[in-house]
mmCIF file of C-alpha atoms in Angstrom:
data_model
loop_
_atom_site.group_PDB
_atom_site.id
_atom_site.type_symbol
_atom_site.label_atom_id
_atom_site.label_comp_id
_atom_site.label_asym_id
_atom_site.label_seq_id
_atom_site.Cartn_x
_atom_site.Cartn_y
_atom_site.Cartn_z
ATOM 1 C CA GLU Y 176 107.709 104.279 85.721
ATOM 2 C CA VAL Y 177 109.895 105.324 88.578
ATOM 3 C CA ARG Y 178 109.627 108.651 90.756
ATOM 4 C CA TYR Y 179 110.297 109.893 93.806
ATOM 5 C CA GLN Y 180 109.540 112.955 96.094
ATOM 6 C CA ALA Y 181 111.444 113.723 99.008
ATOM 7 C CA VAL Y 182 112.168 116.628 101.699
ATOM 8 C CA GLY Y 183 114.845 116.352 103.911
ATOM 9 C CA CYS Y 184 118.495 116.432 103.991
ATOM 10 C CA GLY Y 185 121.212 115.870 101.245
ATOM 11 C CA ALA Y 186 121.572 112.119 102.116
ATOM 12 C CA THR Y 187 117.748 111.912 102.086
ATOM 13 C CA ILE Y 188 117.469 113.010 98.695
ATOM 14 C CA ALA Y 189 120.536 111.008 97.410
ATOM 15 C CA ALA Y 190 119.090 107.997 98.881
ATOM 16 C CA GLY Y 191 115.840 108.335 97.010
ATOM 17 C CA SER Y 192 117.583 109.461 93.788
ATOM 18 C CA LEU Y 193 120.167 106.177 93.703
ATOM 19 C CA LEU Y 194 117.146 104.020 94.631
ATOM 20 C CA THR Y 195 115.384 104.973 91.555
ATOM 21 C CA GLU Y 196 118.278 104.297 89.410
ATOM 22 C CA MET Y 197 118.531 100.917 91.130
ATOM 23 C CA ILE Y 198 114.897 99.764 90.478
ATOM 24 C CA THR Y 199 114.336 101.037 86.972
ATOM 25 C CA ASP Y 200 113.859 98.101 84.926
ATOM 26 C CA ARG Y 201 113.703 95.497 87.459
ATOM 27 C CA SER Y 202 111.121 93.145 88.651
ATOM 28 C CA ILE Y 203 109.072 93.648 91.822
ATOM 29 C CA GLU Y 204 110.853 90.764 93.304
ATOM 30 C CA GLU Y 205 114.358 92.307 92.486
ATOM 31 C CA CYS Y 206 113.246 95.610 93.913
ATOM 32 C CA LEU Y 207 112.183 94.148 97.361
ATOM 33 C CA ALA Y 208 115.239 92.385 97.917
ATOM 34 C CA LEU Y 209 117.157 95.437 97.832
ATOM 35 C CA THR Y 210 118.634 96.442 101.256
ATOM 36 C CA PRO Y 211 119.445 99.781 103.046
ATOM 37 C CA GLU Y 212 122.779 98.389 103.421
ATOM 38 C CA GLN Y 213 123.264 98.359 99.449
ATOM 39 C CA LEU Y 214 122.263 102.277 99.462
ATOM 40 C CA ILE Y 215 124.509 102.996 102.506
ATOM 41 C CA ASP Y 216 127.336 101.233 100.886
ATOM 42 C CA ALA Y 217 126.824 102.911 97.576
ATOM 43 C CA LEU Y 218 126.341 106.141 98.965
ATOM 44 C CA LYS Y 219 129.182 105.874 101.695
ATOM 45 C CA LEU Y 220 126.799 107.296 104.387
ATOM 46 C CA PRO Y 221 128.028 107.535 107.886
ATOM 47 C CA GLY Y 222 126.161 105.924 110.606
ATOM 48 C CA ASP Y 223 124.024 108.772 111.568
ATOM 49 C CA LYS Y 224 122.508 109.029 108.291
ATOM 50 C CA SER Y 225 122.060 105.528 107.488
ATOM 51 C CA TRP Y 226 118.324 105.860 108.610
ATOM 52 C CA CYS Y 227 117.833 107.831 105.233
ATOM 53 C CA ALA Y 228 118.633 104.724 103.081
ATOM 54 C CA ARG Y 229 116.463 102.712 105.324
ATOM 55 C CA GLN Y 230 113.562 105.159 104.737
ATOM 56 C CA ALA Y 231 113.949 104.976 101.135
ATOM 57 C CA ILE Y 232 113.699 101.547 100.914
ATOM 58 C CA GLU Y 233 110.745 101.199 103.558
ATOM 59 C CA THR Y 234 109.090 103.397 101.316
ATOM 60 C CA MET Y 235 109.861 101.675 98.095
ATOM 61 C CA ARG Y 236 108.459 98.431 99.763
ATOM 62 C CA ASN Y 237 105.134 100.206 100.939
ATOM 63 C CA ALA Y 238 104.729 101.719 97.405
ATOM 64 C CA LEU Y 239 105.430 98.318 96.035
ATOM 65 C CA ALA Y 240 102.763 96.594 98.435
ATOM 66 C CA GLY Y 241 100.220 99.132 97.640
ATOM 67 C CA ASN Y 242 100.723 98.234 93.818
ATOM 68 C CA ARG Y 243 100.542 94.759 94.258
ATOM 69 C CA ASP Y 244 97.218 95.285 96.007
ATOM 70 C CA GLY Y 245 95.888 97.532 93.072
ATOM 71 C CA GLN Y 246 96.625 100.466 94.610
ATOM 72 C CA SER Y 247 98.655 103.479 93.587
ATOM 73 C CA PRO Y 248 101.076 104.608 95.985
ATOM 74 C CA SER Y 249 98.557 107.540 96.830
ATOM 75 C CA GLY Y 250 96.244 104.753 97.646
ATOM 76 C CA GLN Y 251 93.912 105.141 94.853
ATOM 77 C CA ARG Y 252 92.968 102.409 92.535
ATOM 78 C CA THR Y 253 95.043 101.879 89.731
ATOM 79 C CA SER Y 254 93.536 102.315 86.121
ATOM 80 C CA ASN Y 255 94.113 98.988 84.986
ATOM 81 C CA ASP Y 256 92.313 97.701 87.773
ATOM 82 C CA GLN Y 257 88.624 97.869 86.941
ATOM 83 C CA ASP Y 258 85.823 97.747 89.616
ATOM 84 C CA ALA Y 259 83.216 95.026 88.669
ATOM 85 C CA SER Y 260 80.514 97.572 89.996
ATOM 86 C CA ALA Y 261 81.448 99.840 87.613
ATOM 87 C CA ASP Y 262 79.925 98.018 84.828
ATOM 88 C CA ARG Y 263 76.530 97.696 86.440
ATOM 89 C CA PRO Y 264 73.660 99.830 85.468
#
């Protein structure tokens, strides 16, 4: 599942929206290989708005890194990761 929440200018919203389309049905490795330049080119962002694409990519990478560590993007353990101590009396 891909979702995002953003508050900001139109370029920020567009970068987040396009990124969700770009990563849907891709492996984590494919997602991590995406670059801000790909978003910048696809959206034709001017230089002063390139940070919006960089922020979107950085946020995605942080979320995926947390997911690999058994964390949800909010920092909570994911439901499919069981804590061994939960089985103890």
